[in-house]
mmCIF file of C-alpha atoms in Angstrom:
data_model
loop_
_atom_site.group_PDB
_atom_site.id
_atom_site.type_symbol
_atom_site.label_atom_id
_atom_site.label_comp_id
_atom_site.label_asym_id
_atom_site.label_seq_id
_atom_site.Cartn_x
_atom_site.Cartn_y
_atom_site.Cartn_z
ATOM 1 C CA UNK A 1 143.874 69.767 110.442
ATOM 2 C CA UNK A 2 141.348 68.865 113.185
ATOM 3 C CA UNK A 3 139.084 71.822 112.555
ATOM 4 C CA UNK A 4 139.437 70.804 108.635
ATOM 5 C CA UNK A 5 138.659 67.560 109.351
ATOM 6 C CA UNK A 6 135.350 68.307 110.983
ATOM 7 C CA UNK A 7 134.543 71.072 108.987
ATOM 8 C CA UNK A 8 134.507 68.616 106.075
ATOM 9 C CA UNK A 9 132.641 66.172 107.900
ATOM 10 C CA UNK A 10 129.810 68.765 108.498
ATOM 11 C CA UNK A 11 129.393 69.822 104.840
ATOM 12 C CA UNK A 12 129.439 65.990 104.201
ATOM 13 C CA UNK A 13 126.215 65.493 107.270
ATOM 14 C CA UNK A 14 124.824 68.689 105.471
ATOM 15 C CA UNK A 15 125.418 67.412 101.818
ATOM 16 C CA UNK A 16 123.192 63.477 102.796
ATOM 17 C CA UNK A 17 120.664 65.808 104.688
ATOM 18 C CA UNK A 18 119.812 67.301 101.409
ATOM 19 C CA UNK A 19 120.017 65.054 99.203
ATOM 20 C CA UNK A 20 117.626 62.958 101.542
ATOM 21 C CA UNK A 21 115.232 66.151 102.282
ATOM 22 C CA UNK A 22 115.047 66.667 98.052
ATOM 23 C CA UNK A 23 114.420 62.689 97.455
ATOM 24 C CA UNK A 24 111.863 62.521 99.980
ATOM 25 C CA UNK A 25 110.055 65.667 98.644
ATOM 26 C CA UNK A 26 110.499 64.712 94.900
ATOM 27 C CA UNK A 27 108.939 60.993 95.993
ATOM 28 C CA UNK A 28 106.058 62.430 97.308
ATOM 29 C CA UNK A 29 105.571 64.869 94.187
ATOM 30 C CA UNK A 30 106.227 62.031 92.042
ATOM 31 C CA UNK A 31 103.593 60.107 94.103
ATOM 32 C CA UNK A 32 100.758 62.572 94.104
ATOM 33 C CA UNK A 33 101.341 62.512 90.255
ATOM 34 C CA UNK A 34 101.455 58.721 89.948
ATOM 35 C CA UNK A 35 98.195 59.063 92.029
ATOM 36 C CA UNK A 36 96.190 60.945 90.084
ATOM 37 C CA UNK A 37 96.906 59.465 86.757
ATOM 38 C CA UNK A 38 96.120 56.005 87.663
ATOM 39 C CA UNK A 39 92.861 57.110 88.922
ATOM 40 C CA UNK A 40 92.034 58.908 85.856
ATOM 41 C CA UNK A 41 94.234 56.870 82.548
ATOM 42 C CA UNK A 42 94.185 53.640 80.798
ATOM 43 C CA UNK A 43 97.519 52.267 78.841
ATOM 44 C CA UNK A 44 97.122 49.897 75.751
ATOM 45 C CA UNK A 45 99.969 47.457 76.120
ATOM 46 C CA UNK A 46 101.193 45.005 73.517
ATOM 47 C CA UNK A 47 103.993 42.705 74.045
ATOM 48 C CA UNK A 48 106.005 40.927 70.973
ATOM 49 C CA UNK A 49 107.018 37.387 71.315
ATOM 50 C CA UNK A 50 110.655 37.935 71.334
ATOM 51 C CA UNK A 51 112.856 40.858 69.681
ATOM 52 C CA UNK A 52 113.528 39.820 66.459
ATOM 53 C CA UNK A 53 112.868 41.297 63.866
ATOM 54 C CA UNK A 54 109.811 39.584 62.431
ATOM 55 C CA UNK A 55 108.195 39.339 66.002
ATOM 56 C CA UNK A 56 108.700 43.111 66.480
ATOM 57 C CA UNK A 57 106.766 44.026 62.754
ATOM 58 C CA UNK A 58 104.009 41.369 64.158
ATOM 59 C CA UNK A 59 103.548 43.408 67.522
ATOM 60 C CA UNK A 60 103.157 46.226 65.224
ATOM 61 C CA UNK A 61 100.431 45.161 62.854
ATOM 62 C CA UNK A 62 98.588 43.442 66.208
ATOM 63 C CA UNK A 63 98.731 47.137 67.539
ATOM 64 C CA UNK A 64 97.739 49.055 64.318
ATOM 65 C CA UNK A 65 94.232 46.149 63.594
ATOM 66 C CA UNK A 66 93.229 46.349 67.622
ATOM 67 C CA UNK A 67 93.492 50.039 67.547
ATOM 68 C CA UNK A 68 91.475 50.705 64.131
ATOM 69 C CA UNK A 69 89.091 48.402 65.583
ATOM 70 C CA UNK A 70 88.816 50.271 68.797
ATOM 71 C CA UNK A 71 88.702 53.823 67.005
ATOM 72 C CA UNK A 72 85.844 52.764 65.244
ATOM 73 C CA UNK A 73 84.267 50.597 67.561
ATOM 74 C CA UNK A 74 84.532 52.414 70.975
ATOM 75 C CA UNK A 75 81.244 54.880 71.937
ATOM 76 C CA UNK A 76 82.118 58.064 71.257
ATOM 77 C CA UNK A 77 83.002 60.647 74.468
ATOM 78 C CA UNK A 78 83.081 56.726 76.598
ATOM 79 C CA UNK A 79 84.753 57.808 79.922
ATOM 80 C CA UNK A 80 87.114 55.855 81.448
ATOM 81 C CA UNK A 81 84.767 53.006 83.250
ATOM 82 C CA UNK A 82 82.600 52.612 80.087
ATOM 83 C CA UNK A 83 85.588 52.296 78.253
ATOM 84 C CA UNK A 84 86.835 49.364 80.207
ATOM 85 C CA UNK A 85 83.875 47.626 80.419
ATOM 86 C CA UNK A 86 83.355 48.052 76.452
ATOM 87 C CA UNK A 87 86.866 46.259 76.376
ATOM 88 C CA UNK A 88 85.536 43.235 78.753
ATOM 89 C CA UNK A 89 82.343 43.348 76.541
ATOM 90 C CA UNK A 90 84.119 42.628 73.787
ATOM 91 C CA UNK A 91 87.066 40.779 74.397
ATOM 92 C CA UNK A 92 86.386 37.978 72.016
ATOM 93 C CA UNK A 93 86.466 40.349 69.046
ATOM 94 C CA UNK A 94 89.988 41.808 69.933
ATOM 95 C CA UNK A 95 91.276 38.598 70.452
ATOM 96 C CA UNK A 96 90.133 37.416 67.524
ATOM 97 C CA UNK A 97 91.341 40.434 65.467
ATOM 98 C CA UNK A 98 94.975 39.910 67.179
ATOM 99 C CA UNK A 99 94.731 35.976 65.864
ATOM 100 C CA UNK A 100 94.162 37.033 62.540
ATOM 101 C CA UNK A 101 96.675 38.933 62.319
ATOM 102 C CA UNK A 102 98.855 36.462 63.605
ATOM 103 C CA UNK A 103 98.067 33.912 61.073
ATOM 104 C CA UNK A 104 98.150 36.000 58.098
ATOM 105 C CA UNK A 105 101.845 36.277 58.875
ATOM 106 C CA UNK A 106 102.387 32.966 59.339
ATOM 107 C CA UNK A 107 102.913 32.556 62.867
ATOM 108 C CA UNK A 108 100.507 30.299 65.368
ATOM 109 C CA UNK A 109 101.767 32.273 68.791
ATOM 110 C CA UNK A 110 99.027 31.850 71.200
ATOM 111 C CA UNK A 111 97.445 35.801 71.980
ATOM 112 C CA UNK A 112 96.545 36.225 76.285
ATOM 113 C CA UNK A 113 94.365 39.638 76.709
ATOM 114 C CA UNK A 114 93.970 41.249 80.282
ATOM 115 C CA UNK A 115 92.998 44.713 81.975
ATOM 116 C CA UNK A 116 95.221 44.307 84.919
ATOM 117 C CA UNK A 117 97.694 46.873 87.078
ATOM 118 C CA UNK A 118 101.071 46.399 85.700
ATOM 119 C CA UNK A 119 103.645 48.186 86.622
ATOM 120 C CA UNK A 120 105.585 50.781 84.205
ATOM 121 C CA UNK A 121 108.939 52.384 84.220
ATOM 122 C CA UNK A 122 108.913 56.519 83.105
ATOM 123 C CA UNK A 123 107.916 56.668 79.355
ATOM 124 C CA UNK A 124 107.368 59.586 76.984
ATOM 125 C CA UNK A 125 104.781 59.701 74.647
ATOM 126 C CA UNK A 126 105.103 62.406 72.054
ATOM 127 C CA UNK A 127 106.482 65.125 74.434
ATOM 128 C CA UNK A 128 105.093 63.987 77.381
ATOM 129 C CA UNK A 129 106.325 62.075 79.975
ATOM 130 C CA UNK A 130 104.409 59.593 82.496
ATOM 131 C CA UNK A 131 106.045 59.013 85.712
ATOM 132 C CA UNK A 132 107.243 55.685 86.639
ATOM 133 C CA UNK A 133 104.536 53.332 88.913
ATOM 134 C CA UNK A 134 101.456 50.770 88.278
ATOM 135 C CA UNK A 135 98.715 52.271 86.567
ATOM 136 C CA UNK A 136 95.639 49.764 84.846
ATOM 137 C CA UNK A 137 96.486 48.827 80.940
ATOM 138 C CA UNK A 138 94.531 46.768 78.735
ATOM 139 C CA UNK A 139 97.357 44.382 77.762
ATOM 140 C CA UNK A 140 98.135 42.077 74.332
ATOM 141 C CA UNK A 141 100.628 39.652 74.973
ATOM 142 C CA UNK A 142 101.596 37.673 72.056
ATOM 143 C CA UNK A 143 103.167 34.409 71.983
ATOM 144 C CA UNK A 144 105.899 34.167 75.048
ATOM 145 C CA UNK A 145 105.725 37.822 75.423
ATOM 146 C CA UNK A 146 109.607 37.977 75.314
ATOM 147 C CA UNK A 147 110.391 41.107 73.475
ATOM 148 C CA UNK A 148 109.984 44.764 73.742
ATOM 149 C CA UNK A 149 106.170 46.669 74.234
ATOM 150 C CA UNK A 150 104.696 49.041 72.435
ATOM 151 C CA UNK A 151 102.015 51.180 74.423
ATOM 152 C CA UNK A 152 99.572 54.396 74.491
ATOM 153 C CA UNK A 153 96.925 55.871 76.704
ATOM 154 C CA UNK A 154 94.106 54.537 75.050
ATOM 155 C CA UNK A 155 91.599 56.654 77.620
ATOM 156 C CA UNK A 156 91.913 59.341 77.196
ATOM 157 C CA UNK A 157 92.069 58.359 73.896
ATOM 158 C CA UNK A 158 95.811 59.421 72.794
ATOM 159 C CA UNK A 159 96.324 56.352 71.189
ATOM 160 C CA UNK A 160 94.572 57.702 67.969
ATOM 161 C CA UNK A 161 96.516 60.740 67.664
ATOM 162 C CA UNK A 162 99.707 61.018 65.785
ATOM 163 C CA UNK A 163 102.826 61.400 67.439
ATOM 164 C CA UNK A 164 105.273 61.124 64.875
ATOM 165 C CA UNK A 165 106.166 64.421 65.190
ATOM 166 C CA UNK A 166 106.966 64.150 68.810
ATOM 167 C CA UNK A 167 104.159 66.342 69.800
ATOM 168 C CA UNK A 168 101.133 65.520 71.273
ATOM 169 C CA UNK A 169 98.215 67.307 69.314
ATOM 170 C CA UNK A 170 96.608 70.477 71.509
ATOM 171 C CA UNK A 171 93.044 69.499 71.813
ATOM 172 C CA UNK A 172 94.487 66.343 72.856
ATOM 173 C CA UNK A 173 96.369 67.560 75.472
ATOM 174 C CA UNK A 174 92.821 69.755 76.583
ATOM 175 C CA UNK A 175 91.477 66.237 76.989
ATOM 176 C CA UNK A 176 94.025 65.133 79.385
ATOM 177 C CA UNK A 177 93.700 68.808 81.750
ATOM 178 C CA UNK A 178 90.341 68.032 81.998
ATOM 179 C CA UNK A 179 90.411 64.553 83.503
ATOM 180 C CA UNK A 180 94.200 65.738 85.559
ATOM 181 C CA UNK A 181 94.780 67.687 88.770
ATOM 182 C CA UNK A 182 96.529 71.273 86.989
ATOM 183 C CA UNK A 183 99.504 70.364 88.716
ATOM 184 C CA UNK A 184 99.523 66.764 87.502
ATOM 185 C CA UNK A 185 98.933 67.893 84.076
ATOM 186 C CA UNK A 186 101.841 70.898 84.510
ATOM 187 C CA UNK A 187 104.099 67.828 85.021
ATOM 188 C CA UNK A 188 103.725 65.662 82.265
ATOM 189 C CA UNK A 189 104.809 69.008 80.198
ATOM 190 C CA UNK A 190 107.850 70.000 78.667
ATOM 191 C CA UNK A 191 109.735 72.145 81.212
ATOM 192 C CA UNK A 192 109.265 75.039 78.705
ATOM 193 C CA UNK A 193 105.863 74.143 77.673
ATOM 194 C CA UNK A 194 104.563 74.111 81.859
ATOM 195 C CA UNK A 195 106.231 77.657 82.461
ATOM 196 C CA UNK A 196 104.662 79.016 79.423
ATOM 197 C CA UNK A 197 101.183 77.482 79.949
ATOM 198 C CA UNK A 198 101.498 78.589 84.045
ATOM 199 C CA UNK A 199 102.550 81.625 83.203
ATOM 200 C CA UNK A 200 98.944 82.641 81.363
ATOM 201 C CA UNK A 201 97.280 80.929 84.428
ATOM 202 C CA UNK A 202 98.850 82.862 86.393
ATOM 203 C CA UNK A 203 97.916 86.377 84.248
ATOM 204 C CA UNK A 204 101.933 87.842 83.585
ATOM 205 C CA UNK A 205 103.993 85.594 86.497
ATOM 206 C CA UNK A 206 107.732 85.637 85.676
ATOM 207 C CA UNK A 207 108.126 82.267 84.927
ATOM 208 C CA UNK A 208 107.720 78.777 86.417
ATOM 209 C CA UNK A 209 108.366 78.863 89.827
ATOM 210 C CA UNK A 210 107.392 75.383 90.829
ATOM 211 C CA UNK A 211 110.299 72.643 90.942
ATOM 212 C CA UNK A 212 109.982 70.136 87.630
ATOM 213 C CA UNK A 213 109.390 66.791 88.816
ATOM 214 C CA UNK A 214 112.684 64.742 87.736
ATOM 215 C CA UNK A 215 110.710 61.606 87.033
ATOM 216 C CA UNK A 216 113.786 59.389 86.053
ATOM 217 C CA UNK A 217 116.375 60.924 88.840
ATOM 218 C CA UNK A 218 113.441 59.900 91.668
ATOM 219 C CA UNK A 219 113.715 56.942 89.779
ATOM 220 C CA UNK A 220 116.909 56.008 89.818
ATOM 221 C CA UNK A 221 117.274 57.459 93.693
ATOM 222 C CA UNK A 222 114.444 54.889 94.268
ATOM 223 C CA UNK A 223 116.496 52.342 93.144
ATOM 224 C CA UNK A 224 119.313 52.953 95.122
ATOM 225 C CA UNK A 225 117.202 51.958 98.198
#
């Protein structure tokens, strides 16, 4: 019973050594990611005044008037700094483009704008998927800024691309390898997408034999701490 006893308690030591070595090499994957995109990506953020239902349809028309404005407006090819500073440049517009929109529904909520870190829990877009972390966002709050976001990478600029489909256009996601470490960019793939796309890098490999990043169990492990 003895030798059981501590032959359990070994595979239990070996079991926590593990499970430590894999979240401590899974945070510093997830890191490295996190790194690189917030270096190189802006989110548009835009916050309802509560959840209800009328609040949520007025976050959505705020979104849908700032971003035709900012397809239209925004210099064609801007990179990532001009694109920020066109944003500071014209603030007043965008607010006042939010306002209207606000009114015409027949709401007076106040509208605060900001290009500030804020942090982000792991969110898909189409069929990608952005690690949890702070990364910069150009951000709409409206009203008390109760209720649930709505958001996009406005640079580069996925936030005019349609999504509906859950797929992220192609020449969209060129735009984002071109700005992204390769690895960083394998890992905002679908698992079968990455093996398929690494596997013509690497002319006729069997496969994906880099670990997927779990994104949401580092996550969760994180929280546990």
């Amino acid at each position: 019973m003895k030798k059981e006893q501590i032959f359990l308690g070994f595979l239990l030591a070996l079991l926590c050594t593990g499970t430590v070595f894999l979240w401590i090499s899974s945070a510093r994957t997830v890191q490295a990611v996190h790194d690189d995109l917030s270096d190189h990506i802006l989110r548009f953020h835009v916050l309802a005044n509560s959840d209800s239902d009328e609040d949520q349809t007025l976050k959505l028309s705020v979104k849908t008037a700032v971003l035709n404005y900012l397809e239209t407006a925004l210099p064609e090819n801007a990179d990532l700094e001009s694109t920020k500073a066109f944003l500071a440049a014209h603030e007043a517009e965008i607010r006042k483009i939010a306002e209207d929109q606000i009114a015409s529904a027949g709401f007076d909520y106040s509208v605060s704008l900001s290009l500030e870190p804020w942090y982000f829990p792991t969110k898909s877009y189409g069929d990608l998927t952005f690690p949890c972390g702070t990364y910069e966002a150009f951000r709409i709050v409206i009203g008390d800024g109760g209720g649930k976001n709505w958001w996009c990478v406005l640079y580069p600029s996925l936030c005019f691309v349609d999504v509906t489909s859950g797929i992220v256009p192609e020449d969209s996601r060129e735009e984002l390898r071109t700005i992204l470490d390769e690895d960083t960019y394998e890992t905002l793939l679908p698992a079968e997408t990455a093996s398929e796309s690494q596997t013509e890098t690497a002319g006729g490999a069997d496969g994906d034999t880099r670990p997927r990043i779990r994104f949401r169990l580092v996550e969760w492990l994180a929280s546990l701490l």
